[in-house]
mmCIF file of C-alpha atoms in Angstrom:
data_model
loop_
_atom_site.group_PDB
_atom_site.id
_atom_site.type_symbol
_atom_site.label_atom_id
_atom_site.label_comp_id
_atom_site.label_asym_id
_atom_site.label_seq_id
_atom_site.Cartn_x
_atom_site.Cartn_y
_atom_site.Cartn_z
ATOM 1 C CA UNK A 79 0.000 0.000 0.000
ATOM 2 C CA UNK A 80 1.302 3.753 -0.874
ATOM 3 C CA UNK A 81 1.910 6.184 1.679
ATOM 4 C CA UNK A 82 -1.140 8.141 0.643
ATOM 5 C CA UNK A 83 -3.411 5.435 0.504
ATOM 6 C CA UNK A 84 -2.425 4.249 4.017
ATOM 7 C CA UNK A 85 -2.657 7.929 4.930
ATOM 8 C CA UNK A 86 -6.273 7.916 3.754
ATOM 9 C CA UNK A 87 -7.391 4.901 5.021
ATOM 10 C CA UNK A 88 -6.015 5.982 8.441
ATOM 11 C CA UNK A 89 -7.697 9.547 8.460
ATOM 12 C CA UNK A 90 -10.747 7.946 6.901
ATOM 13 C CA UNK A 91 -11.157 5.383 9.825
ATOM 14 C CA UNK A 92 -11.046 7.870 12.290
ATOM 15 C CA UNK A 93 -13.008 10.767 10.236
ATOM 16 C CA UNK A 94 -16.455 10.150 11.898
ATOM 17 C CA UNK A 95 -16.629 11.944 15.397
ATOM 18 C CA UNK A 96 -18.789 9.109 16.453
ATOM 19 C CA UNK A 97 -18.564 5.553 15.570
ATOM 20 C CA UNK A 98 -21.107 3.540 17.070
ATOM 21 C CA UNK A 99 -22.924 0.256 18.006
ATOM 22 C CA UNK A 100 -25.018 0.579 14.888
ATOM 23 C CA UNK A 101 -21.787 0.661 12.366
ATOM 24 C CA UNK A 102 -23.012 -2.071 9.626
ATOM 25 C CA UNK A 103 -27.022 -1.759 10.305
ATOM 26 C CA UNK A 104 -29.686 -1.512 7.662
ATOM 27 C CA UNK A 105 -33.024 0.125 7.619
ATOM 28 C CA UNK A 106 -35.814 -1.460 5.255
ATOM 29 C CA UNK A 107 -39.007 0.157 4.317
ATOM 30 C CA UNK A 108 -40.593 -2.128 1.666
ATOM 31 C CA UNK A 109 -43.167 -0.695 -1.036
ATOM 32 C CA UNK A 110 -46.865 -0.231 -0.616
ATOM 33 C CA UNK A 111 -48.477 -3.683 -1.492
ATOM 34 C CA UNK A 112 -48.944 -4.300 -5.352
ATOM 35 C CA UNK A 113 -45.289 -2.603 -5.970
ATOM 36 C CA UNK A 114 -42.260 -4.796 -6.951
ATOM 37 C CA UNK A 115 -38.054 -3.717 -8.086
ATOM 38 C CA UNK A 116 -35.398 -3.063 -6.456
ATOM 39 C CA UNK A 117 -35.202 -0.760 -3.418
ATOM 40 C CA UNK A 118 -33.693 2.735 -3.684
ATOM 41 C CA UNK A 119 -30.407 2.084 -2.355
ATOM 42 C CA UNK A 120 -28.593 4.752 0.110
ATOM 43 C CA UNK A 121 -25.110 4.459 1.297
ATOM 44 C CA UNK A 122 -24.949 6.773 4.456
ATOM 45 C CA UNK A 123 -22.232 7.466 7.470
ATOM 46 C CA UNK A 124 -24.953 8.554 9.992
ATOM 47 C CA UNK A 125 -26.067 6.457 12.728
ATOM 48 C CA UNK A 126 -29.893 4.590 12.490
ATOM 49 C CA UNK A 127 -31.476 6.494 15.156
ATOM 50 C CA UNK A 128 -30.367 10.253 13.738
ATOM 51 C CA UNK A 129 -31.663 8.861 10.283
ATOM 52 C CA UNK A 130 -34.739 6.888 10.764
ATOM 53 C CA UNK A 131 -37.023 9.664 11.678
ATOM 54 C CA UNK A 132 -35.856 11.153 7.888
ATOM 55 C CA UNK A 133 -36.199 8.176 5.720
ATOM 56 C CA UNK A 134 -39.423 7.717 7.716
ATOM 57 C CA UNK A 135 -40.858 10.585 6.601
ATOM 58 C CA UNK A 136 -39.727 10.248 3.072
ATOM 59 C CA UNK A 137 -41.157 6.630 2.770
ATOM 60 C CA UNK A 138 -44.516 8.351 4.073
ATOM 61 C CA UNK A 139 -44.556 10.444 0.923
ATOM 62 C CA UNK A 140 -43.395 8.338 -0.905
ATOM 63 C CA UNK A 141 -45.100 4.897 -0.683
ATOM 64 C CA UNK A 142 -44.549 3.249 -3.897
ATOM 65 C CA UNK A 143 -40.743 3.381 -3.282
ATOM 66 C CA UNK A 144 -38.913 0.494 -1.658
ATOM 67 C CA UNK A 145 -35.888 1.825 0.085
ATOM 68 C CA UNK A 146 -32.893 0.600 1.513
ATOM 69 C CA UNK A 147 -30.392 2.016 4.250
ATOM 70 C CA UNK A 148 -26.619 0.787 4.858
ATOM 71 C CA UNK A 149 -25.038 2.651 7.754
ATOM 72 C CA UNK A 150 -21.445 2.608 7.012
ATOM 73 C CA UNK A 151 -18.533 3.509 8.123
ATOM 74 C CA UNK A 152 -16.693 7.155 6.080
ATOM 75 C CA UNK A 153 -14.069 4.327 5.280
ATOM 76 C CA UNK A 154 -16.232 1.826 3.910
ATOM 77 C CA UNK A 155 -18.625 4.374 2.018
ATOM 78 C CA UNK A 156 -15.374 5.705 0.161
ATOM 79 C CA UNK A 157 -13.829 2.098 -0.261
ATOM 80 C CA UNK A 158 -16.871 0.224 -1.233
ATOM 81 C CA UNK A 159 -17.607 3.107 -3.931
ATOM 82 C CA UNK A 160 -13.962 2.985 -5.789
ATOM 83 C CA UNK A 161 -14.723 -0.867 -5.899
ATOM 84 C CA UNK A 162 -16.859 -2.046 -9.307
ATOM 85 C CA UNK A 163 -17.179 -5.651 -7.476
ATOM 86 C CA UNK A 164 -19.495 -4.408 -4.937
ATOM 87 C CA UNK A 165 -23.273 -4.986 -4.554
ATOM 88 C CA UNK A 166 -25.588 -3.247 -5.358
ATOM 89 C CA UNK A 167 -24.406 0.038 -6.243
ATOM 90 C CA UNK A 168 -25.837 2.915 -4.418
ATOM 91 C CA UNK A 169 -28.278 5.116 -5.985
ATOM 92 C CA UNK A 170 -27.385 8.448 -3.192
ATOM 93 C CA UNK A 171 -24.299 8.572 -0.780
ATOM 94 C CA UNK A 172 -24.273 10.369 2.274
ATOM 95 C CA UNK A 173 -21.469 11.384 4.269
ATOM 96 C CA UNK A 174 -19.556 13.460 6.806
ATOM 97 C CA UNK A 175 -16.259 12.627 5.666
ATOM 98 C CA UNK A 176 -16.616 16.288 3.243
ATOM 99 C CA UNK A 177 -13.049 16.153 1.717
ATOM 100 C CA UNK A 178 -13.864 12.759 0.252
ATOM 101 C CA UNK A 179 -17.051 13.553 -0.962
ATOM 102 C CA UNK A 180 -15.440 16.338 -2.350
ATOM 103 C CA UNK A 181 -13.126 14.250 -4.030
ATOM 104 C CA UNK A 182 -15.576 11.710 -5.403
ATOM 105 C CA UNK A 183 -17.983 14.400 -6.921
ATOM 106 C CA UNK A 184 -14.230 16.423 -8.407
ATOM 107 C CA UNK A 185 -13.031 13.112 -10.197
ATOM 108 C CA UNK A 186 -16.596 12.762 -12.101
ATOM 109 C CA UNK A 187 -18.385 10.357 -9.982
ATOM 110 C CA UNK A 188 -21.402 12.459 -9.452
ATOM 111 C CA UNK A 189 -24.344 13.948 -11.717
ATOM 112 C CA UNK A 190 -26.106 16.985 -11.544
ATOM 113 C CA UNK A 191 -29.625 17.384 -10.269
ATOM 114 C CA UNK A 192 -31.080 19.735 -12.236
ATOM 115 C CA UNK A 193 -34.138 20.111 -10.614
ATOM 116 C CA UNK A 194 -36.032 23.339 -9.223
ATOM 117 C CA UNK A 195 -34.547 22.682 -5.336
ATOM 118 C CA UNK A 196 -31.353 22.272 -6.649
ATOM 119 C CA UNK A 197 -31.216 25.627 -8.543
ATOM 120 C CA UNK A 198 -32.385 27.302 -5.358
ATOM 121 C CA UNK A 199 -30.577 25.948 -3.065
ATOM 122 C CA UNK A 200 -27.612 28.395 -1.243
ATOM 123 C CA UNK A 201 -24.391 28.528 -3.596
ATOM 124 C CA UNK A 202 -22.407 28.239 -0.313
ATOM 125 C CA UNK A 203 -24.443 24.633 0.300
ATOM 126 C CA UNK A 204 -23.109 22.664 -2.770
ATOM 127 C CA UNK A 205 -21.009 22.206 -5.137
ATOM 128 C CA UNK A 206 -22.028 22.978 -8.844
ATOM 129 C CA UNK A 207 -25.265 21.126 -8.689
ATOM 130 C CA UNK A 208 -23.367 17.927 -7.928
ATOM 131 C CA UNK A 209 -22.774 18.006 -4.274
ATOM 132 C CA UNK A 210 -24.920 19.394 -1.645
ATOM 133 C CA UNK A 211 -24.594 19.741 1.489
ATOM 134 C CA UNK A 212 -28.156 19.112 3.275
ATOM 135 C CA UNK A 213 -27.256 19.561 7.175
ATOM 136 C CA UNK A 214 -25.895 22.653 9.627
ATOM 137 C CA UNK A 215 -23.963 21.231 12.235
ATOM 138 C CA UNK A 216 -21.948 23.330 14.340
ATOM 139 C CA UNK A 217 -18.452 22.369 16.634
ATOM 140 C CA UNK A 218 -19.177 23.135 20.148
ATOM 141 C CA UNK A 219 -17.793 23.134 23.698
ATOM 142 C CA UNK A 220 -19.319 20.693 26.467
ATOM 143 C CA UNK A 221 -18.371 21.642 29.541
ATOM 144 C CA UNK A 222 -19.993 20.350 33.291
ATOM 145 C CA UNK A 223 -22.201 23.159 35.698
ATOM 146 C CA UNK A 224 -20.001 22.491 38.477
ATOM 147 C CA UNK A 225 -16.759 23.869 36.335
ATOM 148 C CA UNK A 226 -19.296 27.153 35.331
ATOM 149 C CA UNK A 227 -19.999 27.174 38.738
ATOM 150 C CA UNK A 228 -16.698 27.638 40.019
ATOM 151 C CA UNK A 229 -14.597 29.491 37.452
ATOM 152 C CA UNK A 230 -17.570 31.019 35.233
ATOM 153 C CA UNK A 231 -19.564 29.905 31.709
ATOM 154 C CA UNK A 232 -17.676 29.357 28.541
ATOM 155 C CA UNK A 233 -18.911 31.150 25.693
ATOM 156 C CA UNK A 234 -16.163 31.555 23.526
ATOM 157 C CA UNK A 235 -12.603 30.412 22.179
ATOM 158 C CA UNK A 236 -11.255 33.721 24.462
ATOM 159 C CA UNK A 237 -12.695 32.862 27.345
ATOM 160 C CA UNK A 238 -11.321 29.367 26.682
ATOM 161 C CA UNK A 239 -7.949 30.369 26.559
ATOM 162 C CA UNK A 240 -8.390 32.624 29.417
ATOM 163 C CA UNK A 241 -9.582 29.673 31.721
ATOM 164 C CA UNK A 242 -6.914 27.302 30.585
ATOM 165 C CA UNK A 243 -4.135 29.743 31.545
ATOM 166 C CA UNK A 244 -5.890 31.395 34.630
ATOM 167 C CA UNK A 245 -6.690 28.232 36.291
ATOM 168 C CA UNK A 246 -3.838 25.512 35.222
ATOM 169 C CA UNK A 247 -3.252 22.786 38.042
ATOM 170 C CA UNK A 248 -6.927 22.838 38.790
ATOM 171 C CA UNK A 249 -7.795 21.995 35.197
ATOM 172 C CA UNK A 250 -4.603 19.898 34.584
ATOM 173 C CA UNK A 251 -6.095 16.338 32.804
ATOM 174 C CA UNK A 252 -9.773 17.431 33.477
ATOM 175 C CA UNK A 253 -9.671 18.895 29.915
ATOM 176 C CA UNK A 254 -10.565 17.142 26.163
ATOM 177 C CA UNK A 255 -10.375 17.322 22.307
ATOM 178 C CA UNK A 256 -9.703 15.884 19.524
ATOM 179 C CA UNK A 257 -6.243 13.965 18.424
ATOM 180 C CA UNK A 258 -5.620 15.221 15.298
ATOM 181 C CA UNK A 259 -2.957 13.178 14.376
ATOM 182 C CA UNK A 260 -5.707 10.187 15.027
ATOM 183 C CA UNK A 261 -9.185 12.058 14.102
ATOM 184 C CA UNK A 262 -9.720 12.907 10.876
ATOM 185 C CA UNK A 263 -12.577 14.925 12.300
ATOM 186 C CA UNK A 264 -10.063 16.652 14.672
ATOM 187 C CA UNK A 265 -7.847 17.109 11.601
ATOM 188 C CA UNK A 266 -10.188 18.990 9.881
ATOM 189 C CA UNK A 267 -11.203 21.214 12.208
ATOM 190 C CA UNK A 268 -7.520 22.361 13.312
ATOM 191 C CA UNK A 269 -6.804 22.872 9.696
ATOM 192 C CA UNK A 270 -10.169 25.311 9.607
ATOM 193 C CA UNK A 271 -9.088 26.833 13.021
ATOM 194 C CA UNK A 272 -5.443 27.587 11.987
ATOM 195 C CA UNK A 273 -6.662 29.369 8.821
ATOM 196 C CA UNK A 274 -9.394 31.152 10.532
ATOM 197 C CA UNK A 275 -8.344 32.920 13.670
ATOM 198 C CA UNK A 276 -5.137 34.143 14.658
ATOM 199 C CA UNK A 277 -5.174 32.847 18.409
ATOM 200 C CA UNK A 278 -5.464 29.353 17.598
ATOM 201 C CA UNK A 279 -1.773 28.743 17.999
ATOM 202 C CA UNK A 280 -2.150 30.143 21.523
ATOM 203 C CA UNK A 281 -5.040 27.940 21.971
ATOM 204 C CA UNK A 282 -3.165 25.163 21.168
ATOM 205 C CA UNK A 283 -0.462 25.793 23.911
ATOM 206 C CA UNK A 284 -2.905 26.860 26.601
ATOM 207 C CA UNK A 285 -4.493 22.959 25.916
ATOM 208 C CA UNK A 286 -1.196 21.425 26.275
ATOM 209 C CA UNK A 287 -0.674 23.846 29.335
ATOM 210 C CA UNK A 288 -3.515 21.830 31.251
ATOM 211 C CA UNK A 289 -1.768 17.941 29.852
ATOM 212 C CA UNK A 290 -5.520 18.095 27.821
ATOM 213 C CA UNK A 291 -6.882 14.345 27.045
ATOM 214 C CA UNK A 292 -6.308 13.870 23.302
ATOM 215 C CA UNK A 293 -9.388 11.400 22.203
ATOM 216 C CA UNK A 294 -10.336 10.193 18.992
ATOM 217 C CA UNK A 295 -14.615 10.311 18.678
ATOM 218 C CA UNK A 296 -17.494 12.783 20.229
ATOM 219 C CA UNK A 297 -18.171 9.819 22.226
ATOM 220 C CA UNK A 298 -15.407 9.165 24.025
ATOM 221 C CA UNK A 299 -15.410 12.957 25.029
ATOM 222 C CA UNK A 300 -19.233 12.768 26.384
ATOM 223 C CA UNK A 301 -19.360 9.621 28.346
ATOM 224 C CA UNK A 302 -15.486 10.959 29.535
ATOM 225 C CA UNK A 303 -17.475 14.075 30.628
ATOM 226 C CA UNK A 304 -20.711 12.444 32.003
ATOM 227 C CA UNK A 305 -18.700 10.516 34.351
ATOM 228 C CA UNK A 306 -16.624 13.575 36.100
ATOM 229 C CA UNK A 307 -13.000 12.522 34.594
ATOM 230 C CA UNK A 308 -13.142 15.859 32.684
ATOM 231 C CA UNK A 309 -15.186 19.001 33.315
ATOM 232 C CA UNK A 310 -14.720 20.769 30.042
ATOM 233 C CA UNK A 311 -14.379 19.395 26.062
ATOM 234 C CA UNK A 312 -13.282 21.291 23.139
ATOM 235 C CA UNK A 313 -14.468 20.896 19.435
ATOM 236 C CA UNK A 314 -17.215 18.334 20.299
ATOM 237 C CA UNK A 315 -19.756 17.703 16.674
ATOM 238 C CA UNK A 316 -23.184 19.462 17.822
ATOM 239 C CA UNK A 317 -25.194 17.068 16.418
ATOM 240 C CA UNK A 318 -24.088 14.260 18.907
ATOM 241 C CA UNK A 319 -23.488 16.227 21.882
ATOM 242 C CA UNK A 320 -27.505 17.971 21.667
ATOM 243 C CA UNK A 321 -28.990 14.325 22.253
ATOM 244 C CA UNK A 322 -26.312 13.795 24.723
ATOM 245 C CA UNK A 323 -26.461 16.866 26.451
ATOM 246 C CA UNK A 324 -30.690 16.250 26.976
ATOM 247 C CA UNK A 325 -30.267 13.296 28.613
ATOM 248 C CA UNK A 326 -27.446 14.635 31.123
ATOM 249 C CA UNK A 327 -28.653 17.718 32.694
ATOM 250 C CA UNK A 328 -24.849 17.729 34.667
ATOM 251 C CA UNK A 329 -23.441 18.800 31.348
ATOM 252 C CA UNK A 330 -23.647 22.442 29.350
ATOM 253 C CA UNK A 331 -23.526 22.994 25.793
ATOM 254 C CA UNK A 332 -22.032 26.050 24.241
ATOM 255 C CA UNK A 333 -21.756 27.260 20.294
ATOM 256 C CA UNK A 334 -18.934 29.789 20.349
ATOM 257 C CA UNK A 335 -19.622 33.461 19.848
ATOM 258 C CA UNK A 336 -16.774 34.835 18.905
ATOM 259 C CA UNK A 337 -16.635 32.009 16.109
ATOM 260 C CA UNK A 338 -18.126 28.640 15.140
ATOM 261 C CA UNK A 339 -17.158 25.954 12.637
ATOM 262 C CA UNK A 340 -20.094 24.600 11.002
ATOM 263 C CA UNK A 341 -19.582 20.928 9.619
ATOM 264 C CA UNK A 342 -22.128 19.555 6.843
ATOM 265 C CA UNK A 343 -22.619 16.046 5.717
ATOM 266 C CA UNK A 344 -23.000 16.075 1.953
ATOM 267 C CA UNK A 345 -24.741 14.181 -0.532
ATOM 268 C CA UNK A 346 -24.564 13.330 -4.008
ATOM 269 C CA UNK A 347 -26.124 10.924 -6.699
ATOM 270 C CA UNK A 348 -23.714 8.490 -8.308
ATOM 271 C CA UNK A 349 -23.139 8.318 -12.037
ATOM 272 C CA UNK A 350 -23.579 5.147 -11.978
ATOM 273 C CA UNK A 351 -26.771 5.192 -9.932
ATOM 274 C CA UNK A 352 -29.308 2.130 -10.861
ATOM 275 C CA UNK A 353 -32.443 4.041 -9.972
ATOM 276 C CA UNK A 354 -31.337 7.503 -10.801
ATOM 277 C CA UNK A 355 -35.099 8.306 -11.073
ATOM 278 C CA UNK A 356 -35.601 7.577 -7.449
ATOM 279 C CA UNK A 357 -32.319 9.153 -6.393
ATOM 280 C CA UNK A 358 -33.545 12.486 -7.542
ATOM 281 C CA UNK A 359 -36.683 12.179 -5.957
ATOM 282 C CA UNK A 360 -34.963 11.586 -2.467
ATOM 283 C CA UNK A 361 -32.111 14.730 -2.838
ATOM 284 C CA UNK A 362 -35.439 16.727 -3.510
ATOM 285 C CA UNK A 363 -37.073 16.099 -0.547
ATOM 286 C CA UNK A 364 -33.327 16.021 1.188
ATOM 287 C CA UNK A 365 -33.112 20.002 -0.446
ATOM 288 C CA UNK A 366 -36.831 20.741 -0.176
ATOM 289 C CA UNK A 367 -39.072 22.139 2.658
ATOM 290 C CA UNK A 368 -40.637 19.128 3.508
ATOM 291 C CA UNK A 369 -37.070 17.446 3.860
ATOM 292 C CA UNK A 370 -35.488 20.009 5.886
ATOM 293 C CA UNK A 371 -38.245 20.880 7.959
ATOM 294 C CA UNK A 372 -38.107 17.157 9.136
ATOM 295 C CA UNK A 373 -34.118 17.510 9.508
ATOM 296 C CA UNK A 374 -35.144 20.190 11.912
ATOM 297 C CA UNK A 375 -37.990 18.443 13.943
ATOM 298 C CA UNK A 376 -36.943 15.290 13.988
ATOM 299 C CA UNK A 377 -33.836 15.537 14.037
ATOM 300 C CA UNK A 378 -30.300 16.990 15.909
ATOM 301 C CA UNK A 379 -28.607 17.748 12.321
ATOM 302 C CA UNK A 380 -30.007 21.604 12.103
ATOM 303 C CA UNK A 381 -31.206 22.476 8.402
ATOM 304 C CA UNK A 382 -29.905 24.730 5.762
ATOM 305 C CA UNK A 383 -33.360 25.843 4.063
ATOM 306 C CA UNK A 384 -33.480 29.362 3.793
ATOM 307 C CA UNK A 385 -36.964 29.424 3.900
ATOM 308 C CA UNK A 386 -36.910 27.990 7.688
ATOM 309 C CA UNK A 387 -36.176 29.818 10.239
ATOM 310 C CA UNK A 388 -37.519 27.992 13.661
ATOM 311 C CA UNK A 389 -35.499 26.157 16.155
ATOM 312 C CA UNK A 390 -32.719 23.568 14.640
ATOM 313 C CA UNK A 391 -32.179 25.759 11.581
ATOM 314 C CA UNK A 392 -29.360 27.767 10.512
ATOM 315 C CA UNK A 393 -31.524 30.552 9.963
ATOM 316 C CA UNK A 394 -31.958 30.282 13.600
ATOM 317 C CA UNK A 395 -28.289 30.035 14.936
ATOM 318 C CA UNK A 396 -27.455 33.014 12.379
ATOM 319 C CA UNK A 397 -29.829 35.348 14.391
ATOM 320 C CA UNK A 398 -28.118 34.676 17.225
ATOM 321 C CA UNK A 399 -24.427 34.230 16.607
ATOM 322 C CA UNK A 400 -24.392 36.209 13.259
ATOM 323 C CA UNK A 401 -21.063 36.521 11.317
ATOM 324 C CA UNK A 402 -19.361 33.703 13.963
ATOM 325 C CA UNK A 403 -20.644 30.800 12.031
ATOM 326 C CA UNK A 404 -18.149 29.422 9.755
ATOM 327 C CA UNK A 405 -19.430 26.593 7.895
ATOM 328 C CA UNK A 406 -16.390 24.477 6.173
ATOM 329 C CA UNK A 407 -16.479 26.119 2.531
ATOM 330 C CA UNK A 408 -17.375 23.069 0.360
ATOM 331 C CA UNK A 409 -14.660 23.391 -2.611
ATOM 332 C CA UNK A 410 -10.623 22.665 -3.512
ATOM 333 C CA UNK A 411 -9.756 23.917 0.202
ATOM 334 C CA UNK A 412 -11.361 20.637 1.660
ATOM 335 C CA UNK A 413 -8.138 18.789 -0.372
ATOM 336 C CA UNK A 414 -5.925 19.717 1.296
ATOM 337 C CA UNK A 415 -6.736 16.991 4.206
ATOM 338 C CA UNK A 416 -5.567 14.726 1.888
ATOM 339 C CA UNK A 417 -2.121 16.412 0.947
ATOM 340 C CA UNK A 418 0.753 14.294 2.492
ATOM 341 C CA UNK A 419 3.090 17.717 2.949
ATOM 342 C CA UNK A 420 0.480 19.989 4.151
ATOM 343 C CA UNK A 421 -0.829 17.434 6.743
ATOM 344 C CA UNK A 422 2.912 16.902 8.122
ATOM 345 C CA UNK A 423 3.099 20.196 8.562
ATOM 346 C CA UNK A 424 0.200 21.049 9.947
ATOM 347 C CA UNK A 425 0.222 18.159 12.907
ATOM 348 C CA UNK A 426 4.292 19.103 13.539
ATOM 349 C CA UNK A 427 3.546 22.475 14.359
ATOM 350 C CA UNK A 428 0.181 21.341 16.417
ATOM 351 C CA UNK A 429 2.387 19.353 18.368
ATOM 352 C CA UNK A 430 5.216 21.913 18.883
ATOM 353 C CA UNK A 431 2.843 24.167 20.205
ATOM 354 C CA UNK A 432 0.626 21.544 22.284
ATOM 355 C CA UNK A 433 4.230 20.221 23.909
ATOM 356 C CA UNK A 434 5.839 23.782 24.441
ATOM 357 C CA UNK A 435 2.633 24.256 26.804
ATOM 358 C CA UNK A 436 2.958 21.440 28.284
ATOM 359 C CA UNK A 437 7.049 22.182 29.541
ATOM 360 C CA UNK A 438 6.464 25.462 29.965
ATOM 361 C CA UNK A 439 3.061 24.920 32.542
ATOM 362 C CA UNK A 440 5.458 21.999 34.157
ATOM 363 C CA UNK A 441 8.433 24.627 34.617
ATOM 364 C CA UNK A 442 5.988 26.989 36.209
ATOM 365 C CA UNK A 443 4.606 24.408 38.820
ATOM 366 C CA UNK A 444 8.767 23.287 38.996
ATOM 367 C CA UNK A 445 9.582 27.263 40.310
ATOM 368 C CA UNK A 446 9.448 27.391 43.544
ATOM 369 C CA UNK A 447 7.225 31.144 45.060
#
C-alpha cells in the first residue's frame, strides 16, 4: 500500500466523530403492497437512530418506493464506492467525511440534479449542482455546571484560553479534544481553526498547558465528561453532543460566539446510480421544505433551508451568533486533508505548540514562590 493510501485509510477510519454500536445496520421500508423492483439504495455514514425519523418521513410520501439504508462507516462508504465488485451500487451517498465527498464528486463520480430545489438551493451549500450539502452542524464546547460554577460559563474560544491559563493545576487532565494526528474529524477542524483565527496557535499551547486528554470520537469525550473525569471538552460535533447533552442535565452545551465551525454532511447521486429516477426524488425532498423541515424536527442535524427559520435551523443560529458561524467552505480547500506535505506540517507544528505548553506549565509548577 502507498503512503497516501495508508494515509487515507487511516484519516478515513477515524473521520467520523462518532462511531457507534449501529456501524453495519440496515433500515428497510418495503413498497406499498402491489409494488415490486429493487429498493432505492442509500449508502450513508450517519447512525440509524439520527436517520430513521428522515427516511421515515420520506417513505410516508413516498409509498410506492422500496428503500434501503446501509449505515457505514466514512471508510467503507469511500472504499466500497472505488470498488466495481461491490453490490448493489448505491443510488445516493451520504457522508460526513466532506473532503472525500469532495473528491468523489471532483473526479466525475457524481451527476447533476437539475431540478427546481437544486437551482435554489444556497451557492455556499453545494457544489455545482453535484454536491450538496443538506445539514448545519456546528463544533461546540461541552463543559460540566459544576466547572461554570466555580470558574464562570464558557462562551467563547477567548474565554477558553483565558480559563486554561488562569486556572492551570486545577484543570490539569480534566480537559478534552480531539487527536488530530488520530481524528480525521479533529484534523479537519484544526486545519479550519489555523486558517481562521489568529489565536489558535495560543489555543493550542494553553491545551497542552492543562496535559488536555487527546481522544479520537465525540463519544469518548461525552461519556469521559458524564462521568466527572473531565469538566470541560473542546471541538465536540453538535449534532451528537444535543442528544447527549438532553439526557445529562450535569453537562452544558455552548456554540462559540466569537466564532463557530459549522460541519455539513453532503450528498450526491452516483453516475452510476441504478435508480437515478428515485435518487432524484430523495435529494429533492433532502433540499426541499418538507425534507429540511423534518431535519429540523426530527432531528439533531439543524437544516440549511433558507426558507426555515424555527429552532434547529441555521436561519436560527445566524440570528443569534451572526457573522461567527463558519461553515467548512465546500470546494478545492477541503483537499488539502488529503495532501501528504500539508498534513505533516500542519500536525508538527500542532504538536510543537501543544508540547511547548505542556514544559512550559510543568516549569511553572517546577519554580518554587
Amino acid at each position: 500500500m502507498s503512503l497516501v493510501a495508508a494515509l487515507l485509510v487511516a484519516l478515513l477510519l477515524a473521520l467520523s466523530p462518532l462511531e457507534s454500536a449501529f456501524a453495519q445496520s440496515r433500515l428497510d421500508f418495503p413498497a406499498r403492497a402491489g409494488r415490486t423492483g429493487e429498493p432505492l439504495v442509500i449508502n450513508g455514514a450517519l447512525d440509524t437512530p439520527l436517520i430513521a425519523p428522515l427516511l421515515e418521513d420520506f417513505h410516508h410520501r413516498n409509498p410506492d418506493l422500496a428503500l434501503r439504508y446501509n449505515n457505514l462507516t466514512t471508510l467503507a462508504i469511500y472504499r466500497d464506492f472505488l470498488d466495481d465488485d461491490v453490490t448493489p451500487r448505491p443510488d445516493v451517498v451520504l457522508s460526513s467525511a466532506m473532503p472525500w465527498q469532495y473528491r468523489l464528486a471532483n473526479d466525475g463520480h457524481a451527476q447533476p440534479l437539475a431540478s427546481e430545489a437544486a437551482r435554489r438551493w444556497p451557492a455556499w451549500a453545494r457544489w455545482r449542482h453535484e454536491l450538496f450539502a443538506f445539514t448545519f452542524e456546528p463544533v461546540v464546547i461541552v463543559y460540566r455546571r459544576e466547572l461554570a460554577e466555580r470558574f464562570g460559563a464558557v462562551t467563547s474560544h477567548a474565554d477558553l484560553v483565558d480559563l486554561l491559563t488562569g486556572h492551570r493545576r486545577a484543570l490539569r487532565g480534566r480537559v478534552v479534544t480531539y487527536d488530530p494526528a488520530t481524528s480525521g474529524a479533529g484534523y479537519t477542524y484544526a486545519i479550519e481553526e489555523a486558517r481562521l483565527s489568529p489565536r489558535y496557535w495560543e489555543l493550542v499551547n494553553a491545551l497542552g498547558g492543562v496535559d488536555t486528554v487527546l481522544a479520537g470520537t465525540t463519544r469518548d469525550m461525552l461519556e469521559g465528561l458524564a462521568d466527572g473525569r473531565y469538566l470541560i471538552g473542546y471541538n465536540l460535533l453538535g449534532s451528537y453532543a444535543r442528544d447527549f447533552v438532553r439526557e445529562h442535565p450535569e453537562l452544558e452545551i455552548a456554540v462559540p460566539d466569537d466564532y463557530a465551525l459549522v460541519t455539513q454532511r453532503l450528498a450526491f447521486i452516483p453516475r452510476d446510480a441504478p435508480h437515478p429516477m428515485a435518487a432524484r426524488r430523495f435529494l429533492d425532498y433532502l433540499l426541499g421544505e418538507a425534507g429540511q423541515r423534518a431535519i429540523s424536527e426530527l432531528t439533531t442535524l439543524g437544516a440549511i433551508h433558507p426558507a426555515l427559520d424555527g429552532p434547529g435551523t441555521a436561519n436560527a443560529l445566524r440570528q443569534r451568533l451572526g457573522d461567527a458561524l463558519r461553515p467548512i467552505r465546500i470546494g478545492p480547500g477541503l483537499l488539502a486533508t488529503l495532501d501528504r506535505l500539508k498534513r505533516e506540517a500542519l500536525l508538527t507544528r500542532w504538536t510543537r505548540e501543544f508540547q511547548r505548553g505542556t514544559i512550559a506549565a510543568d516549569t511553572r509548577d517546577e519554580t518554587p514562590p
